[in-house]
mmCIF file of C-alpha atoms in Angstrom:
data_model
loop_
_atom_site.group_PDB
_atom_site.id
_atom_site.type_symbol
_atom_site.label_atom_id
_atom_site.label_comp_id
_atom_site.label_asym_id
_atom_site.label_seq_id
_atom_site.Cartn_x
_atom_site.Cartn_y
_atom_site.Cartn_z
ATOM 1 C CA VAL A 1 -11.462 -9.983 -8.486
ATOM 2 C CA LEU A 2 -14.769 -11.686 -7.686
ATOM 3 C CA SER A 3 -13.334 -13.382 -4.586
ATOM 4 C CA LEU A 4 -11.976 -10.017 -3.423
ATOM 5 C CA ALA A 5 -15.385 -8.408 -3.936
ATOM 6 C CA LEU A 6 -16.979 -11.202 -1.906
ATOM 7 C CA ALA A 7 -14.419 -10.704 0.862
ATOM 8 C CA VAL A 8 -15.185 -6.975 0.969
ATOM 9 C CA THR A 9 -18.935 -7.639 1.065
ATOM 10 C CA SER A 10 -18.543 -10.220 3.832
ATOM 11 C CA CYS A 11 -16.457 -7.797 5.874
ATOM 12 C CA GLN A 12 -18.979 -5.005 5.380
ATOM 13 C CA ARG A 13 -21.817 -7.256 6.524
ATOM 14 C CA GLY A 14 -19.915 -8.265 9.644
ATOM 15 C CA GLU A 15 -19.644 -11.870 8.536
ATOM 16 C CA VAL A 16 -15.882 -12.038 9.127
ATOM 17 C CA SER A 17 -15.065 -13.783 12.376
ATOM 18 C CA ASP A 18 -11.275 -13.638 12.512
ATOM 19 C CA GLN A 19 -8.506 -11.202 11.584
ATOM 20 C CA ALA A 20 -7.025 -13.692 9.132
ATOM 21 C CA GLU A 21 -10.223 -13.403 7.124
ATOM 22 C CA VAL A 22 -9.787 -9.619 6.931
ATOM 23 C CA ALA A 23 -6.458 -9.915 5.067
ATOM 24 C CA PRO A 24 -8.021 -10.210 1.591
ATOM 25 C CA ILE A 25 -9.619 -6.804 2.111
ATOM 26 C CA GLY A 26 -6.197 -5.158 1.821
ATOM 27 C CA ALA A 27 -5.721 -6.809 -1.551
ATOM 28 C CA ALA A 28 -9.217 -5.701 -2.516
ATOM 29 C CA VAL A 29 -8.326 -2.089 -1.677
ATOM 30 C CA ASP A 30 -5.292 -2.308 -3.996
ATOM 31 C CA SER A 31 -7.412 -3.846 -6.750
ATOM 32 C CA LEU A 32 -10.044 -1.141 -6.397
ATOM 33 C CA HIS A 33 -7.344 1.559 -6.543
ATOM 34 C CA ALA A 34 -5.933 -0.043 -9.679
ATOM 35 C CA ALA A 35 -9.415 0.055 -11.199
ATOM 36 C CA GLY A 36 -9.826 3.721 -10.252
ATOM 37 C CA ARG A 37 -12.694 2.899 -7.893
ATOM 38 C CA PHE A 38 -11.521 5.132 -5.036
ATOM 39 C CA ALA A 39 -14.815 5.524 -3.163
ATOM 40 C CA GLU A 40 -15.209 1.746 -2.982
ATOM 41 C CA ALA A 41 -11.582 1.353 -1.906
ATOM 42 C CA ARG A 42 -12.147 3.819 0.927
ATOM 43 C CA GLN A 43 -15.278 1.968 2.023
ATOM 44 C CA ALA A 44 -13.384 -1.342 2.036
ATOM 45 C CA ALA A 45 -10.457 0.168 3.968
ATOM 46 C CA ARG A 46 -12.824 1.632 6.583
ATOM 47 C CA SER A 47 -14.640 -1.671 6.891
ATOM 48 C CA ARG A 48 -11.359 -3.522 7.389
ATOM 49 C CA LEU A 49 -10.241 -1.092 10.098
ATOM 50 C CA GLU A 50 -13.559 -1.299 11.938
ATOM 51 C CA ARG A 51 -13.505 -5.078 11.807
ATOM 52 C CA LEU A 52 -9.948 -5.250 13.131
ATOM 53 C CA ARG A 53 -10.837 -2.913 15.985
ATOM 54 C CA ARG A 54 -13.807 -5.112 16.961
ATOM 55 C CA SER A 55 -11.798 -8.319 16.802
ATOM 56 C CA PRO A 56 -11.698 -10.372 19.998
ATOM 57 C CA ARG A 57 -7.913 -10.608 19.464
ATOM 58 C CA PRO A 58 -6.862 -7.149 18.221
ATOM 59 C CA VAL A 59 -3.314 -6.769 16.940
ATOM 60 C CA ALA A 60 -1.905 -3.244 17.245
ATOM 61 C CA TRP A 61 0.293 -3.317 14.128
ATOM 62 C CA LYS A 62 -2.570 -4.603 11.963
ATOM 63 C CA ILE A 63 -4.804 -1.822 13.233
ATOM 64 C CA ALA A 64 -2.052 0.761 12.573
ATOM 65 C CA ASP A 65 -1.611 -0.636 9.062
ATOM 66 C CA ALA A 66 -5.356 -0.444 8.453
ATOM 67 C CA GLN A 67 -5.396 3.155 9.736
ATOM 68 C CA HIS A 68 -2.642 4.011 7.275
ATOM 69 C CA ALA A 69 -4.526 2.319 4.420
ATOM 70 C CA LEU A 70 -7.609 4.397 5.222
ATOM 71 C CA ALA A 71 -5.484 7.566 5.399
ATOM 72 C CA MET A 72 -4.067 6.717 1.962
ATOM 73 C CA CYS A 73 -7.634 6.423 0.638
ATOM 74 C CA ASP A 74 -8.458 9.831 2.107
ATOM 75 C CA GLU A 75 -5.348 11.366 0.530
ATOM 76 C CA LEU A 76 -6.223 9.838 -2.831
ATOM 77 C CA ALA A 77 -9.771 11.193 -2.562
ATOM 78 C CA ALA A 78 -8.359 14.691 -1.996
ATOM 79 C CA ALA A 79 -5.794 14.417 -4.795
ATOM 80 C CA PRO A 80 -6.404 15.942 -8.213
ATOM 81 C CA ASP A 81 -7.981 13.612 -10.749
ATOM 82 C CA SER A 82 -4.761 13.493 -12.781
ATOM 83 C CA LEU A 83 -2.826 12.154 -9.759
ATOM 84 C CA ARG A 84 -5.538 9.578 -9.017
ATOM 85 C CA ARG A 85 -5.348 8.338 -12.604
ATOM 86 C CA ALA A 86 -1.542 8.233 -12.410
ATOM 87 C CA TYR A 87 -1.718 6.295 -9.133
ATOM 88 C CA SER A 88 -4.154 3.774 -10.634
ATOM 89 C CA ALA A 89 -1.835 3.275 -13.579
ATOM 90 C CA ALA A 90 1.173 2.912 -11.267
ATOM 91 C CA VAL A 91 -0.618 0.288 -9.155
ATOM 92 C CA ARG A 92 -1.605 -1.674 -12.269
ATOM 93 C CA ALA A 93 1.924 -1.473 -13.674
ATOM 94 C CA ALA A 94 3.531 -2.460 -10.371
ATOM 95 C CA ALA A 95 1.379 -5.583 -10.302
ATOM 96 C CA THR A 96 3.320 -6.752 -13.363
ATOM 97 C CA SER A 97 6.710 -5.731 -11.955
ATOM 98 C CA ASP A 98 7.396 -9.028 -10.167
ATOM 99 C CA SER A 99 6.456 -11.132 -13.161
ATOM 100 C CA LEU A 100 8.706 -8.998 -15.369
ATOM 101 C CA GLU A 101 11.637 -9.651 -13.046
ATOM 102 C CA ASN A 102 10.873 -13.374 -13.072
ATOM 103 C CA VAL A 103 11.319 -13.459 -16.839
ATOM 104 C CA GLY A 104 14.466 -11.346 -16.798
ATOM 105 C CA GLU A 105 12.944 -7.960 -17.641
ATOM 106 C CA VAL A 106 14.475 -6.261 -14.603
ATOM 107 C CA ALA A 107 15.169 -2.981 -16.426
ATOM 108 C CA GLU A 108 11.483 -2.628 -17.321
ATOM 109 C CA SER A 109 10.534 -3.426 -13.739
ATOM 110 C CA GLU A 110 12.921 -0.709 -12.560
ATOM 111 C CA LYS A 111 11.182 1.871 -14.783
ATOM 112 C CA ILE A 112 7.770 0.868 -13.422
ATOM 113 C CA LEU A 113 8.956 1.129 -9.834
ATOM 114 C CA GLU A 114 10.613 4.511 -10.469
ATOM 115 C CA ARG A 115 7.288 5.802 -11.776
ATOM 116 C CA ARG A 116 5.419 4.383 -8.786
ATOM 117 C CA VAL A 117 7.805 6.089 -6.335
ATOM 118 C CA ALA A 118 7.301 9.408 -8.145
ATOM 119 C CA VAL A 119 3.509 9.078 -8.093
ATOM 120 C CA GLU A 120 3.418 7.966 -4.448
ATOM 121 C CA ARG A 121 5.589 10.932 -3.461
ATOM 122 C CA ALA A 122 3.249 13.277 -5.318
ATOM 123 C CA VAL A 123 0.096 11.805 -3.786
ATOM 124 C CA PHE A 124 1.164 10.827 -0.261
ATOM 125 C CA GLY A 125 4.255 12.916 0.406
ATOM 126 C CA GLU A 126 7.913 12.061 0.807
ATOM 127 C CA ARG A 127 7.654 10.437 4.238
ATOM 128 C CA ASP A 128 4.826 7.986 3.608
ATOM 129 C CA PRO A 129 5.338 4.267 4.356
ATOM 130 C CA ALA A 130 4.089 3.424 0.857
ATOM 131 C CA VAL A 131 7.031 5.380 -0.551
ATOM 132 C CA ALA A 132 9.366 3.516 1.817
ATOM 133 C CA ALA A 133 8.129 0.105 0.700
ATOM 134 C CA THR A 134 8.390 0.959 -2.992
ATOM 135 C CA LEU A 135 11.895 2.385 -2.528
ATOM 136 C CA VAL A 136 13.056 -0.863 -0.934
ATOM 137 C CA THR A 137 11.520 -2.867 -3.778
ATOM 138 C CA LEU A 138 13.197 -0.538 -6.291
ATOM 139 C CA SER A 139 16.514 -1.059 -4.519
ATOM 140 C CA LEU A 140 16.208 -4.811 -5.059
ATOM 141 C CA SER A 141 15.592 -4.323 -8.774
ATOM 142 C CA ARG A 142 18.571 -2.009 -9.079
ATOM 143 C CA ALA A 143 20.795 -4.453 -7.206
ATOM 144 C CA ARG A 144 19.792 -7.165 -9.705
ATOM 145 C CA LEU A 145 20.847 -4.791 -12.491
ATOM 146 C CA GLY A 146 24.220 -4.198 -10.830
ATOM 147 C CA LYS A 147 23.377 -0.582 -9.983
ATOM 148 C CA LEU A 148 24.663 -1.057 -6.476
ATOM 149 C CA SER A 149 25.208 2.598 -5.591
ATOM 150 C CA GLN A 150 21.628 3.505 -6.532
ATOM 151 C CA ALA A 151 20.327 0.326 -4.890
ATOM 152 C CA PHE A 152 22.062 1.162 -1.638
ATOM 153 C CA SER A 153 20.780 4.744 -1.719
ATOM 154 C CA ASP A 154 17.179 3.631 -2.362
ATOM 155 C CA ALA A 155 17.356 0.971 0.350
ATOM 156 C CA ARG A 156 18.814 3.432 2.836
ATOM 157 C CA GLN A 157 16.076 5.998 2.085
ATOM 158 C CA GLY A 158 13.317 3.398 2.282
ATOM 159 C CA LEU A 159 14.557 1.908 5.527
ATOM 160 C CA ALA A 160 15.023 5.353 7.074
ATOM 161 C CA LEU A 161 11.415 6.209 6.189
ATOM 162 C CA ALA A 162 10.224 2.898 7.599
ATOM 163 C CA ASP A 163 12.200 3.519 10.787
ATOM 164 C CA ARG A 164 10.628 6.978 11.171
ATOM 165 C CA LYS A 165 7.208 5.390 10.738
ATOM 166 C CA SER A 166 7.838 2.764 13.400
ATOM 167 C CA THR A 167 9.066 5.356 15.904
ATOM 168 C CA ARG A 168 5.939 7.435 15.315
ATOM 169 C CA LEU A 169 3.691 4.649 16.577
ATOM 170 C CA ASN A 170 2.290 5.759 19.860
ATOM 171 C CA SER A 171 -0.353 4.797 22.367
ATOM 172 C CA SER A 172 -3.134 5.641 19.899
ATOM 173 C CA HIS A 173 -2.130 2.524 17.962
ATOM 174 C CA LEU A 174 -2.288 0.303 20.998
ATOM 175 C CA VAL A 175 -5.473 -1.492 21.884
#
């Protein structure tokens, strides 16, 4: 957490010289959300976006991703406190999801991911890329459990949402 805080501070001070050094800021935003520190997460997301835009080698998809991260922060700020708390809990729980699967607790991981999808839908809406990513991850867990019909359905939904997102990119995302 300390290294992530230092990365955020460095980015805010303009001490980051390359886009690769901005990457830890995304992880910092997730950590701040998990801690319920939404104002700080928004500040870090804005700082990351500004830094990417000023980069001597801007990359359109990274800028679009940073714009989405900032929009997520704005949506969380506008959400009721109960949804923000639920989102923080879902982010913390999802952080343990991979390690649960690694030790064979796939069913528990599935429950965590189901909860995260529900919270993300409530906070960000049905068509958000965050929902798409979590649905695809959930599909993998369900496939490991042999729930192939559900896994296929989740994967199809997640990929369809991701495809809609990629077709919505327009010239505003290009640098």
